[in-house]
Amino acid sequence: MTDMVTFRDAVAAWAAGGDGTVARELAGRLSVRAVVLLEGPSDAAAVDALTGSRGRNLADEGVCVLPMGGAMSVGRFAHLLGPPCLGLRLTGLCDEAERSFYTRGLERAGAASQGFFVCAADLEDELIRALGVARVAEIVEEQGDLRALQTFLRQPAQQNRTAQQQLRRFLGTKKGRKIQYGRVLVEALAPERVPAPLDDLLTAL
């Protein structure tokens, strides 16, 4: 696992303008066969939680889970990791609103867009719908965040939003909260309730 983290960090440094020598060497030494491109660390936490629940270790399978730090980076990472450079298989998640952006970025890199699975709004929205508002509220209380949620819900801006929209917004109100709930919401899912984009991603790997 540590070696795959080193590879991920080397790719991030390469994407930021550094030398790709280390990433190229590690890709060969670790027999990396695929990279899961995700928008951010909360998505990665959800993927890690699901793979763990299914008894899989993606690093051991030659798969690198790589948070890109934003959807706008997909073209750059696809160019480095896909056919133009390392030639690895690319897959991942994207939001419906960003589907066309992903398609263009992947096409420019000569990578197939069929390996990317689309969330309706984002992965948090998918997880809330899968669990249901009442269950997510229970999990928020279990995590010690009930008072923070109640304070958030009293804000005027939340009054015209649905309960699902309110919970989705709440998860993004504190640094690290989306990462925390990316993990715990997946852990709370029954196997048959895993959102289709996340389930399809793991099935395809």
N, CA, C and O of each residue as an XYZ file, in Angstrom:
820
protein
N       0.825     -1.204      0.000
C       0.000      0.000      0.000
C       0.861      1.256      0.000
O       0.569      2.216     -0.714
N       1.928      1.249      0.805
C       2.798      2.422      0.888
C       3.406      2.739     -0.469
O       3.508      3.906     -0.847
N       3.813      1.705     -1.206
C       4.385      1.922     -2.532
C       3.372      2.551     -3.476
O       3.728      3.415     -4.278
N       2.105      2.127     -3.392
C       1.090      2.702     -4.267
C       0.812      4.155     -3.897
O       0.535      4.981     -4.767
N       0.888      4.462     -2.611
C       0.754      5.865     -2.186
C       1.911      6.690     -2.752
O       1.717      7.827     -3.181
N       3.100      6.116     -2.750
C       4.262      6.801     -3.325
C       4.050      7.048     -4.815
O       4.379      8.119     -5.325
N       3.500      6.056     -5.508
C       3.191      6.231     -6.931
C       2.166      7.347     -7.125
O       2.331      8.209     -7.989
N       1.120      7.324     -6.326
C       0.085      8.367     -6.428
C       0.685      9.748     -6.217
O       0.371     10.684     -6.954
N       1.546      9.879     -5.214
C       2.164     11.175     -4.936
C       3.101     11.597     -6.069
O       3.203     12.780     -6.392
N       3.786     10.615     -6.670
C       4.678     10.918     -7.787
C       3.889     11.402     -8.995
O       4.330     12.300     -9.712
N       2.731     10.811     -9.217
C       1.873     11.252    -10.321
C       1.361     12.664    -10.064
O       1.325     13.490    -10.976
N       0.964     12.942     -8.820
C       0.491     14.287     -8.483
C       1.589     15.321     -8.708
O       1.324     16.412     -9.214
N       2.816     14.982     -8.334
C       3.936     15.900     -8.544
C       4.203     16.098    -10.041
O       4.528     17.200    -10.484
N       4.062     15.038    -10.793
C       4.222     15.104    -12.252
C       3.166     16.011    -12.866
O       3.469     16.841    -13.723
N       1.918     15.846    -12.420
C       0.818     16.662    -12.930
C       0.993     18.135    -12.582
O       0.492     19.014    -13.283
N       1.708     18.391    -11.494
C       1.956     19.778    -11.076
C       3.140     20.399    -11.805
O       3.514     21.538    -11.524
N       3.732     19.660    -12.741
C       4.821     20.204    -13.541
C       6.174     19.581    -13.285
O       7.174     20.019    -13.854
N       6.224     18.566    -12.437
C       7.504     17.930    -12.118
C       7.922     16.907    -13.154
O       7.281     16.744    -14.192
N       9.008     16.224    -12.849
C       9.562     15.183    -13.718
C       8.771     13.893    -13.520
O       8.468     13.522    -12.386
N       8.440     13.214    -14.600
C       7.671     11.984    -14.499
C       8.503     10.736    -14.333
O       7.967      9.628    -14.374
N       9.806     10.888    -14.145
C      10.683      9.714    -14.085
C      10.297      8.763    -12.955
O      10.236      7.551    -13.160
N      10.038      9.302    -11.770
C       9.706      8.448    -10.620
C       8.386      7.729    -10.859
O       8.269      6.537    -10.575
N       7.396      8.441    -11.375
C       6.093      7.822    -11.643
C       6.224      6.702    -12.662
O       5.618      5.642    -12.504
N       7.011      6.929    -13.705
C       7.211      5.892    -14.726
C       7.890      4.655    -14.129
O       7.499      3.525    -14.422
N       8.898      4.876    -13.300
C       9.633      3.753    -12.707
C       8.736      2.959    -11.777
O       8.749      1.729    -11.798
N       7.950      3.663    -10.951
C       7.071      2.977    -10.010
C       5.948      2.234    -10.732
O       5.562      1.141    -10.316
N       5.425      2.813    -11.803
C       4.358      2.143    -12.548
C       4.820      0.779    -13.033
O       4.065     -0.193    -12.987
N       6.057      0.710    -13.497
C       6.598     -0.568    -13.949
C       6.905     -1.504    -12.807
O       6.577     -2.689    -12.866
N       7.535     -0.984    -11.759
C       7.943     -1.846    -10.643
C       6.752     -2.407     -9.887
O       6.801     -3.537     -9.401
N       5.664     -1.615     -9.783
C       4.487     -2.046     -9.036
C       3.467     -2.763     -9.911
O       2.427     -3.211     -9.429
N       3.772     -2.866    -11.192
C       2.827     -3.488    -12.144
C       1.454     -2.831    -12.067
O       0.428     -3.509    -12.012
N       1.451     -1.499    -12.064
C       0.188     -0.767    -12.036
C      -0.556     -1.036    -13.341
O      -0.001     -0.859    -14.425
N      -1.814     -1.465    -13.231
C      -2.583     -1.784    -14.425
C      -3.731     -0.804    -14.660
O      -4.233     -0.694    -15.779
N      -4.146     -0.096    -13.614
C      -5.290      0.808    -13.754
C      -5.209      1.907    -12.700
O      -4.607      1.739    -11.640
N      -5.836      3.038    -13.026
C      -5.922      4.148    -12.085
C      -7.378      4.588    -11.995
O      -8.037      4.802    -13.012
N      -7.870      4.719    -10.770
C      -9.223      5.210    -10.517
C      -9.124      6.710    -10.251
O      -8.631      7.129     -9.204
N      -9.593      7.510    -11.197
C      -9.545      8.963    -11.051
C     -10.801      9.449    -10.340
O     -11.919      9.210    -10.799
N     -10.608     10.129     -9.221
C     -11.711     10.637     -8.418
C     -11.513     12.118     -8.175
O     -10.385     12.611     -8.150
N     -12.615     12.820     -7.997
C     -12.519     14.266     -7.846
C     -11.768     14.655     -6.583
O     -10.926     15.552     -6.624
N     -12.051     14.004     -5.463
C     -11.417     14.415     -4.219
C     -11.304     13.289     -3.215
O     -11.701     12.160     -3.502
N     -10.765     13.582     -2.032
C     -10.506     12.550     -1.027
C     -11.756     11.929     -0.417
O     -11.690     10.809      0.089
N     -12.891     12.620     -0.448
C     -14.110     12.002      0.091
C     -14.566     10.851     -0.788
O     -15.039      9.832     -0.285
N     -14.427     11.008     -2.100
C     -14.747      9.912     -3.014
C     -13.794      8.736     -2.789
O     -14.207      7.577     -2.806
N     -12.514      9.052     -2.579
C     -11.527      8.004     -2.325
C     -11.851      7.259     -1.030
O     -11.691      6.041     -0.963
N     -12.305      7.977     -0.004
C     -12.673      7.335      1.260
C     -13.825      6.363      1.056
O     -13.845      5.283      1.646
N     -14.781      6.746      0.222
C     -15.922      5.876     -0.056
C     -15.478      4.633     -0.818
O     -15.901      3.523     -0.494
N     -14.634      4.809     -1.819
C     -14.130      3.666     -2.592
C     -13.332      2.731     -1.688
O     -13.496      1.513     -1.760
N     -12.478      3.286     -0.846
C     -11.683      2.461      0.066
C     -12.573      1.681      1.029
O     -12.311      0.514      1.320
N     -13.629      2.334      1.524
C     -14.534      1.663      2.459
C     -15.252      0.499      1.787
O     -15.413     -0.565      2.386
N     -15.683      0.701      0.543
C     -16.398     -0.362     -0.150
C     -15.473     -1.520     -0.505
O     -15.851     -2.681     -0.351
N     -14.277     -1.222     -0.975
C     -13.343     -2.301     -1.299
C     -12.983     -3.099     -0.050
O     -12.863     -4.323     -0.099
N     -12.813     -2.394      1.070
C     -12.522     -3.093      2.322
C     -13.649     -4.007      2.736
O     -13.405     -5.124      3.192
N     -14.911     -3.542      2.583
C     -16.056     -4.360      2.974
C     -16.193     -5.591      2.093
O     -16.801     -6.584      2.492
N     -15.623     -5.523      0.886
C     -15.697     -6.660     -0.035
C     -14.424     -7.505     -0.011
O     -14.230     -8.390     -0.844
N     -13.567     -7.214      0.958
C     -12.367     -8.017      1.126
C     -11.340     -7.855      0.030
O     -10.563     -8.771     -0.240
N     -11.330     -6.687     -0.608
C     -10.384     -6.456     -1.695
C      -9.342     -5.421     -1.290
O      -9.606     -4.540     -0.472
N      -8.163     -5.544     -1.874
C      -7.098     -4.569     -1.689
C      -6.655     -4.132     -3.078
O      -5.911     -4.843     -3.753
N      -7.119     -2.956     -3.501
C      -6.866     -2.520     -4.866
C      -5.384     -2.328     -5.141
O      -4.921     -2.601     -6.249
N      -4.633     -1.862     -4.151
C      -3.193     -1.680     -4.349
C      -2.529     -3.009     -4.697
O      -1.673     -3.067     -5.579
N      -2.926     -4.076     -4.002
C      -2.370     -5.395     -4.292
C      -2.783     -5.881     -5.676
O      -2.108     -6.721     -6.271
N      -3.899     -5.350     -6.190
C      -4.385     -5.739     -7.506
C      -3.793     -4.869     -8.621
O      -4.161     -5.011     -9.787
N      -2.885     -3.979     -8.258
C      -2.280     -3.103     -9.260
C      -3.135     -1.922     -9.646
O      -2.997     -1.381    -10.743
N      -4.023     -1.517     -8.750
C      -4.935     -0.403     -9.022
C      -4.616      0.748     -8.071
O      -4.548      0.558     -6.857
N      -4.423      1.929     -8.624
C      -4.162      3.122     -7.821
C      -5.422      3.977     -7.754
O      -5.988      4.337     -8.786
N      -5.858      4.301     -6.545
C      -6.989      5.208     -6.336
C      -6.418      6.607     -6.165
O      -5.676      6.870     -5.219
N      -6.762      7.502     -7.081
C      -6.085      8.796     -7.144
C      -7.072      9.964     -7.120
O      -7.730     10.234     -8.124
N      -7.183     10.663     -5.980
C      -7.973     11.897     -5.936
C      -7.230     13.002     -6.698
O      -6.055     13.255     -6.434
N      -7.919     13.660     -7.648
C      -7.257     14.619     -8.526
C      -7.204     16.039     -7.970
O      -6.476     16.886     -8.487
N      -7.981     16.298     -6.912
C      -8.023     17.674     -6.409
C      -8.932     18.562     -7.220
O      -8.713     19.771     -7.305
N      -9.967     17.967     -7.827
C     -10.926     18.740     -8.602
C     -11.140     18.161     -9.989
O     -10.212     17.640    -10.606
N     -12.362     18.256    -10.469
C     -12.719     17.685    -11.766
C     -11.984     18.346    -12.919
O     -11.769     17.720    -13.957
N     -11.598     19.598    -12.751
C     -10.921     20.310    -13.834
C      -9.569     19.699    -14.179
O      -8.984     20.038    -15.208
N      -9.070     18.812    -13.341
C      -7.750     18.214    -13.564
C      -7.806     16.936    -14.387
O      -6.758     16.356    -14.673
N      -8.988     16.478    -14.777
C      -9.095     15.165    -15.402
C      -8.313     15.083    -16.710
O      -7.694     14.054    -16.979
N      -8.319     16.131    -17.530
C      -7.597     16.093    -18.790
C      -6.104     15.934    -18.597
O      -5.455     15.182    -19.324
N      -5.553     16.644    -17.611
C      -4.115     16.574    -17.342
C      -3.712     15.186    -16.857
O      -2.724     14.620    -17.326
N      -4.483     14.639    -15.914
C      -4.150     13.306    -15.402
C      -4.367     12.234    -16.466
O      -3.591     11.281    -16.550
N      -5.408     12.378    -17.274
C      -5.656     11.404    -18.336
C      -4.518     11.400    -19.348
O      -4.150     10.344    -19.864
N      -3.966     12.560    -19.633
C      -2.849     12.640    -20.576
C      -1.619     11.911    -20.014
O      -0.947     11.178    -20.740
N      -1.332     12.111    -18.739
C      -0.135     11.502    -18.149
C      -0.291     10.002    -17.931
O       0.651      9.236    -18.134
N      -1.478      9.591    -17.520
C      -1.678      8.194    -17.135
C      -2.199      7.328    -18.276
O      -2.007      6.112    -18.276
N      -2.856      7.952    -19.244
C      -3.453      7.224    -20.348
C      -2.504      6.983    -21.506
O      -1.287      6.997    -21.322
N      -3.046      6.762    -22.704
C      -2.238      6.390    -23.875
C      -1.066      7.312    -24.211
O      -0.030      6.805    -24.642
N      -1.163      8.643    -24.041
C      -0.028      9.472    -24.436
C       1.259      9.199    -23.656
O       2.354      9.397    -24.182
N       1.134      8.743    -22.394
C       2.338      8.563    -21.564
C       2.429      7.150    -20.991
O       3.088      6.290    -21.575
N       1.772      6.898    -19.847
C       1.939      5.602    -19.191
C       1.089      4.489    -19.802
O       1.404      3.312    -19.629
N       0.033      4.837    -20.502
C      -0.785      3.826    -21.167
C      -1.579      2.936    -20.229
O      -1.861      1.785    -20.565
N      -1.947      3.447    -19.056
C      -2.710      2.655    -18.090
C      -4.203      2.750    -18.374
O      -4.669      3.697    -19.006
N      -4.934      1.766    -17.903
C      -6.384      1.819    -17.995
C      -6.902      2.849    -16.999
O      -6.468      2.883    -15.848
N      -7.831      3.690    -17.447
C      -8.390      4.727    -16.594
C      -9.865      4.466    -16.337
O     -10.615      4.103    -17.243
N     -10.264      4.656    -15.101
C     -11.662      4.543    -14.728
C     -11.918      5.533    -13.598
O     -10.993      6.209    -13.147
N     -13.161      5.624    -13.138
C     -13.436      6.563    -12.059
C     -14.895      6.952    -11.987
O     -15.756      6.338    -12.618
N     -15.154      7.986    -11.204
C     -16.496      8.538    -11.026
C     -16.507      9.987    -11.491
O     -15.502     10.692    -11.394
N     -17.652     10.420    -11.997
C     -17.815     11.845    -12.277
C     -19.259     12.236    -11.989
O     -20.137     11.376    -11.915
N     -19.504     13.523    -11.827
C     -20.845     14.029    -11.588
C     -21.520     14.320    -12.915
O     -20.854     14.653    -13.895
N     -22.837     14.197    -12.951
C     -23.586     14.427    -14.182
C     -23.275     15.791    -14.790
O     -23.146     15.911    -16.008
N     -23.155     16.817    -13.953
C     -22.911     18.163    -14.451
C     -21.561     18.298    -15.138
O     -21.345     19.231    -15.911
N     -20.646     17.362    -14.856
C     -19.294     17.443    -15.412
C     -19.027     16.364    -16.459
O     -17.894     16.210    -16.913
N     -20.057     15.622    -16.843
C     -19.877     14.508    -17.769
C     -19.242     14.961    -19.090
O     -18.310     14.318    -19.576
N     -19.731     16.050    -19.671
C     -19.200     16.498    -20.962
C     -17.749     16.950    -20.842
O     -16.961     16.764    -21.769
N     -17.395     17.542    -19.703
C     -16.019     17.969    -19.485
C     -15.092     16.763    -19.416
O     -14.007     16.770    -19.997
N     -15.525     15.729    -18.703
C     -14.740     14.493    -18.627
C     -14.595     13.865    -20.013
O     -13.511     13.426    -20.397
N     -15.692     13.831    -20.749
C     -15.652     13.216    -22.074
C     -14.626     13.905    -22.968
O     -13.854     13.241    -23.659
N     -14.618     15.222    -22.956
C     -13.657     15.959    -23.793
C     -12.228     15.705    -23.341
O     -11.347     15.466    -24.167
N     -11.993     15.757    -22.034
C     -10.643     15.548    -21.519
C     -10.114     14.159    -21.819
O      -8.943     13.998    -22.164
N     -10.968     13.158    -21.690
C     -10.551     11.786    -21.960
C     -10.340     11.560    -23.452
O      -9.412     10.856    -23.850
N     -11.194     12.151    -24.276
C     -11.030     12.005    -25.727
C      -9.712     12.612    -26.186
O      -9.028     12.034    -27.030
N      -9.350     13.762    -25.645
C      -8.088     14.397    -26.036
C      -6.891     13.520    -25.662
O      -5.860     13.540    -26.334
N      -7.041     12.762    -24.595
C      -5.957     11.865    -24.158
C      -6.034     10.494    -24.821
O      -5.179      9.641    -24.584
N      -7.049     10.278    -25.647
C      -7.197      8.976    -26.291
C      -7.641      7.886    -25.346
O      -7.409      6.705    -25.606
N      -8.291      8.272    -24.228
C      -8.746      7.304    -23.226
C     -10.252      7.099    -23.365
O     -10.969      8.015    -23.768
N     -10.724      5.923    -23.040
C     -12.139      5.599    -23.177
C     -12.944      6.200    -22.032
O     -12.592      6.042    -20.863
N     -14.031      6.892    -22.378
C     -14.878      7.481    -21.341
C     -15.863      6.471    -20.762
O     -16.493      6.739    -19.739
N     -16.003      5.298    -21.413
C     -16.965      4.301    -20.935
C     -16.598      3.755    -19.560
O     -17.455      3.194    -18.876
N     -15.370      3.902    -19.151
C     -14.950      3.392    -17.857
C     -15.272      4.308    -16.694
O     -14.912      4.018    -15.553
N     -15.958      5.427    -16.978
C     -16.297      6.374    -15.922
C     -17.791      6.301    -15.640
O     -18.615      6.276    -16.555
N     -18.118      6.267    -14.354
C     -19.489      6.038    -13.922
C     -20.038      7.327    -13.299
O     -19.358      7.993    -12.519
N     -21.265      7.658    -13.656
C     -21.803      8.997    -13.417
C     -22.731      9.028    -12.209
O     -23.673      8.241    -12.116
N     -22.454      9.944    -11.287
C     -23.328     10.210    -10.138
C     -24.309     11.318    -10.510
O     -23.938     12.256    -11.216
N     -25.545     11.225    -10.048
C     -26.575     12.193    -10.424
C     -26.179     13.620    -10.048
O     -26.186     14.507    -10.902
N     -25.840     13.848     -8.807
C     -25.337     15.160     -8.373
C     -23.879     15.004     -7.974
O     -22.985     15.609     -8.567
N     -23.662     14.193     -6.973
C     -22.309     13.791     -6.579
C     -22.443     12.509     -5.762
O     -23.551     12.019     -5.547
N     -21.323     11.972     -5.312
C     -21.380     10.690     -4.614
C     -22.119     10.817     -3.287
O     -22.831      9.895     -2.888
N     -21.960     11.947     -2.597
C     -22.673     12.137     -1.326
C     -24.187     12.064     -1.547
O     -24.906     11.459     -0.751
N     -24.661     12.676     -2.620
C     -26.084     12.639     -2.948
C     -26.540     11.203     -3.194
O     -27.613     10.798     -2.747
N     -25.719     10.443     -3.904
C     -26.051      9.039     -4.163
C     -26.149      8.251     -2.855
O     -27.055      7.436     -2.682
N     -25.217      8.497     -1.942
C     -25.206      7.758     -0.679
C     -26.396      8.127      0.191
O     -26.984      7.260      0.837
N     -26.757      9.409      0.216
C     -27.907      9.837      1.017
C     -29.187      9.207      0.485
O     -30.024      8.749      1.263
N     -29.346      9.180     -0.833
C     -30.533      8.565     -1.422
C     -30.570      7.063     -1.159
O     -31.642      6.500     -0.937
N     -29.416      6.416     -1.181
C     -29.366      4.973     -0.953
C     -29.741      4.609      0.480
O     -30.425      3.612      0.716
N     -29.295      5.413      1.424
C     -29.551      5.126      2.837
C     -30.893      5.668      3.302
O     -31.525      5.094      4.188
N     -31.325      6.769      2.709
C     -32.532      7.448      3.158
C     -32.198      8.533      4.164
O     -31.256      8.401      4.946
N     -32.972      9.603      4.140
C     -32.715     10.759      4.992
C     -32.714     10.394      6.470
O     -31.844     10.844      7.216
N     -33.679      9.582      6.906
C     -33.792      9.236      8.329
C     -32.552      8.500      8.808
O     -32.043      8.785      9.892
N     -32.058      7.553      8.011
C     -30.872      6.785      8.426
C     -29.634      7.666      8.448
O     -28.799      7.540      9.344
N     -29.507      8.557      7.469
C     -28.342      9.452      7.465
C     -28.378     10.358      8.691
O     -27.339     10.609      9.302
N     -29.560     10.852      9.059
C     -29.678     11.681     10.258
C     -29.247     10.906     11.501
O     -28.602     11.459     12.392
N     -29.605      9.628     11.557
C     -29.166      8.788     12.678
C     -27.645      8.666     12.704
O     -27.033      8.716     13.771
N     -27.042      8.507     11.538
C     -25.585      8.375     11.464
C     -24.916      9.672     11.890
O     -23.890      9.649     12.570
N     -25.492     10.804     11.492
C     -24.960     12.102     11.921
C     -24.963     12.185     13.444
O     -23.998     12.659     14.045
N     -26.043     11.726     14.064
C     -26.112     11.731     15.533
C     -25.077     10.776     16.112
O     -24.413     11.112     17.093
N     -24.928      9.600     15.528
C     -23.942      8.621     15.998
C     -22.518      9.163     15.917
O     -21.661      8.805     16.726
N     -22.276     10.017     14.945
C     -20.949     10.595     14.756
C     -20.712     11.836     15.632
O     -19.647     12.450     15.562
N     -21.700     12.201     16.452
C     -21.554     13.339     17.355
C     -21.781     14.691     16.718
O     -21.359     15.714     17.257
N     -22.455     14.704     15.554
C     -22.641     15.954     14.818
C     -24.084     16.453     14.840
O     -24.436     17.331     14.052
N     -24.925     15.917     15.719
C     -26.341     16.297     15.715
C     -26.521     17.783     16.023
O     -27.299     18.462     15.353
N     -25.811     18.291     17.026
C     -25.977     19.703     17.380
C     -25.548     20.603     16.219
O     -26.204     21.602     15.925
N     -24.453     20.241     15.570
C     -23.997     21.028     14.416
C     -25.030     20.991     13.301
O     -25.267     22.006     12.647
N     -25.653     19.830     13.073
C     -26.692     19.725     12.046
C     -27.903     20.575     12.408
O     -28.453     21.268     11.552
N     -28.317     20.527     13.661
C     -29.479     21.316     14.076
C     -29.219     22.805     13.902
O     -30.106     23.539     13.467
N     -28.029     23.255     14.232
C     -27.662     24.664     14.035
C     -27.689     25.008     12.551
O     -28.200     26.058     12.161
N     -27.148     24.136     11.736
C     -27.116     24.348     10.289
C     -28.527     24.455      9.717
O     -28.790     25.303      8.865
N     -29.428     23.602     10.182
C     -30.792     23.577      9.644
C     -31.591     24.820     10.002
O     -32.597     25.114      9.357
N     -31.158     25.554     11.023
C     -31.861     26.789     11.393
C     -31.480     27.972     10.507
O     -32.109     29.028     10.586
N     -30.473     27.812      9.678
C     -30.054     28.907      8.811
C     -31.151     29.206      7.783
O     -31.742     28.283      7.223
N     -31.423     30.494      7.534
C     -32.478     30.862      6.574
C     -32.290     30.231      5.196
O     -33.265     29.881      4.531
N     -31.036     30.087      4.770
C     -30.773     29.555      3.427
C     -31.227     28.108      3.277
O     -31.398     27.632      2.155
N     -31.426     27.399      4.388
C     -31.789     25.984      4.312
C     -33.298     25.745      4.299
O     -33.747     24.620      4.080
N     -34.074     26.793      4.531
C     -35.501     26.588      4.759
C     -36.254     26.103      3.524
O     -37.256     25.401      3.657
N     -35.799     26.458      2.343
C     -36.501     26.067      1.121
C     -35.879     24.855      0.428
O     -36.253     24.519     -0.695
N     -34.938     24.206      1.092
C     -34.307     23.030      0.525
C     -34.964     21.764      1.070
O     -35.506     21.765      2.176
N     -34.914     20.697      0.298
C     -35.419     19.410      0.784
C     -34.473     18.868      1.854
O     -33.336     19.322      1.982
N     -34.957     17.895      2.616
C     -34.120     17.292      3.659
C     -32.870     16.672      3.051
O     -31.792     16.747      3.640
N     -33.006     16.065      1.888
C     -31.848     15.468      1.227
C     -30.835     16.528      0.820
O     -29.632     16.345      1.005
N     -31.315     17.627      0.271
C     -30.424     18.723     -0.114
C     -29.735     19.319      1.103
O     -28.555     19.664      1.045
N     -30.470     19.442      2.209
C     -29.886     19.992      3.430
C     -28.747     19.111      3.944
O     -27.686     19.613      4.316
N     -28.968     17.809      3.963
C     -27.921     16.900      4.439
C     -26.699     16.949      3.538
O     -25.564     16.936      4.014
N     -26.934     17.005      2.239
C     -25.809     17.064      1.291
C     -24.992     18.320      1.518
O     -23.762     18.277      1.504
N     -25.670     19.441      1.727
C     -24.958     20.697      1.990
C     -24.225     20.641      3.321
O     -23.115     21.161      3.441
N     -24.833     20.018      4.317
C     -24.219     19.927      5.639
C     -22.888     19.189      5.587
O     -21.940     19.569      6.274
N     -22.811     18.146      4.783
C     -21.585     17.355      4.734
C     -20.396     18.162      4.234
O     -19.248     17.801      4.493
N     -20.660     19.257      3.516
C     -19.569     20.070      2.999
C     -19.265     21.314      3.804
O     -18.514     22.176      3.348
N     -19.844     21.427      5.012
C     -19.695     22.674      5.764
C     -18.466     22.726      6.667
O     -18.175     23.778      7.237
N     -17.751     21.640      6.810
C     -16.585     21.618      7.688
C     -15.484     20.808      7.033
O     -15.747     19.741      6.478
N     -14.269     21.292      7.087
C     -13.146     20.592      6.472
C     -13.013     19.192      7.055
O     -12.993     19.010      8.272
N     -12.924     18.228      6.186
C     -12.759     16.846      6.611
C     -14.049     16.092      6.806
O     -14.036     14.865      6.912
N     -15.186     16.808      6.857
C     -16.458     16.123      7.124
C     -16.871     15.231      5.953
O     -17.363     14.124      6.171
N     -16.683     15.687      4.728
C     -17.049     14.865      3.578
C     -16.214     13.584      3.526
O     -16.713     12.526      3.143
N     -14.953     13.687      3.912
C     -14.103     12.492      3.946
C     -14.615     11.518      5.002
O     -14.741     10.321      4.745
N     -14.906     12.040      6.188
C     -15.423     11.210      7.282
C     -16.699     10.486      6.860
O     -16.832      9.280      7.067
N     -17.630     11.222      6.272
C     -18.912     10.621      5.924
C     -18.840      9.800      4.639
O     -19.658      8.904      4.435
N     -17.881     10.092      3.778
C     -17.675      9.209      2.638
C     -17.414      7.792      3.092
O     -17.853      6.832      2.458
N     -16.700      7.666      4.190
C     -16.402      6.343      4.746
C     -17.581      5.767      5.520
O     -18.002      4.641      5.254
N     -18.125      6.533      6.487
C     -19.127      5.950      7.384
C     -20.461      5.685      6.670
O     -21.169      4.747      7.036
N     -20.811      6.476      5.679
C     -22.062      6.211      4.960
C     -21.951      4.929      4.146
O     -22.906      4.155      4.078
N     -20.805      4.699      3.532
C     -20.614      3.445      2.797
C     -20.637      2.266      3.755
O     -21.229      1.231      3.449
N     -20.005      2.408      4.900
C     -19.976      1.312      5.875
C     -21.372      0.966      6.388
O     -21.613     -0.160      6.823
N     -22.294      1.936      6.338
C     -23.658      1.710      6.833
C     -24.568      1.072      5.786
O     -25.687      0.672      6.107
N     -24.107      0.973      4.551
C     -24.938      0.441      3.473
C     -25.080     -1.075      3.551
O     -24.111     -1.785      3.820
N     -26.287     -1.562      3.314
C     -26.460     -2.986      3.049
C     -25.894     -3.265      1.656
O     -25.942     -2.391      0.790
N     -25.364     -4.454      1.428
C     -24.744     -4.744      0.128
C     -25.628     -4.435     -1.064
O     -25.137     -3.969     -2.093
N     -26.926     -4.686     -0.943
C     -27.831     -4.468     -2.075
C     -28.198     -2.989     -2.264
O     -28.871     -2.646     -3.236
N     -27.767     -2.115     -1.356
C     -28.114     -0.693     -1.432
C     -26.959      0.171     -1.933
O     -27.086      1.395     -1.976
N     -25.847     -0.436     -2.309
C     -24.716      0.353     -2.809
C     -25.134      1.081     -4.077
O     -25.648      0.446     -4.998
N     -24.928      2.412     -4.155
C     -25.326      3.159     -5.355
C     -24.699      2.572     -6.614
O     -23.552      2.123     -6.596
N     -25.454      2.578     -7.698
C     -25.016      1.945     -8.941
C     -23.664      2.442     -9.433
O     -22.839      1.615     -9.820
N     -23.384      3.769     -9.441
C     -22.078      4.197     -9.954
C     -20.907      3.609     -9.171
O     -19.898      3.212     -9.755
N     -21.047      3.555     -7.856
C     -19.973      3.023     -7.012
C     -19.863      1.509     -7.177
O     -18.760      0.971     -7.270
N     -20.989      0.832     -7.211
C     -20.990     -0.619     -7.385
C     -20.428     -0.992     -8.751
O     -19.637     -1.928     -8.865
N     -20.835     -0.263     -9.787
C     -20.352     -0.553    -11.141
C     -18.849     -0.327    -11.262
O     -18.153     -1.077    -11.946
N     -18.354      0.714    -10.591
C     -16.913      0.995    -10.613
C     -16.129     -0.182    -10.045
O     -15.171     -0.650    -10.661
N     -16.534     -0.660     -8.869
C     -15.811     -1.771     -8.245
C     -15.955     -3.055     -9.049
O     -15.013     -3.842     -9.143
N     -17.118     -3.265     -9.621
C     -17.336     -4.471    -10.417
C     -16.455     -4.478    -11.650
O     -15.999     -5.534    -12.091
N     -16.212     -3.287    -12.213
C     -15.430     -3.187    -13.443
C     -13.923     -3.354    -13.222
O     -13.177     -3.566    -14.178
N     -13.476     -3.262    -11.975
C     -12.036     -3.343    -11.703
C     -11.585     -4.796    -11.542
O     -10.404     -5.054    -11.309
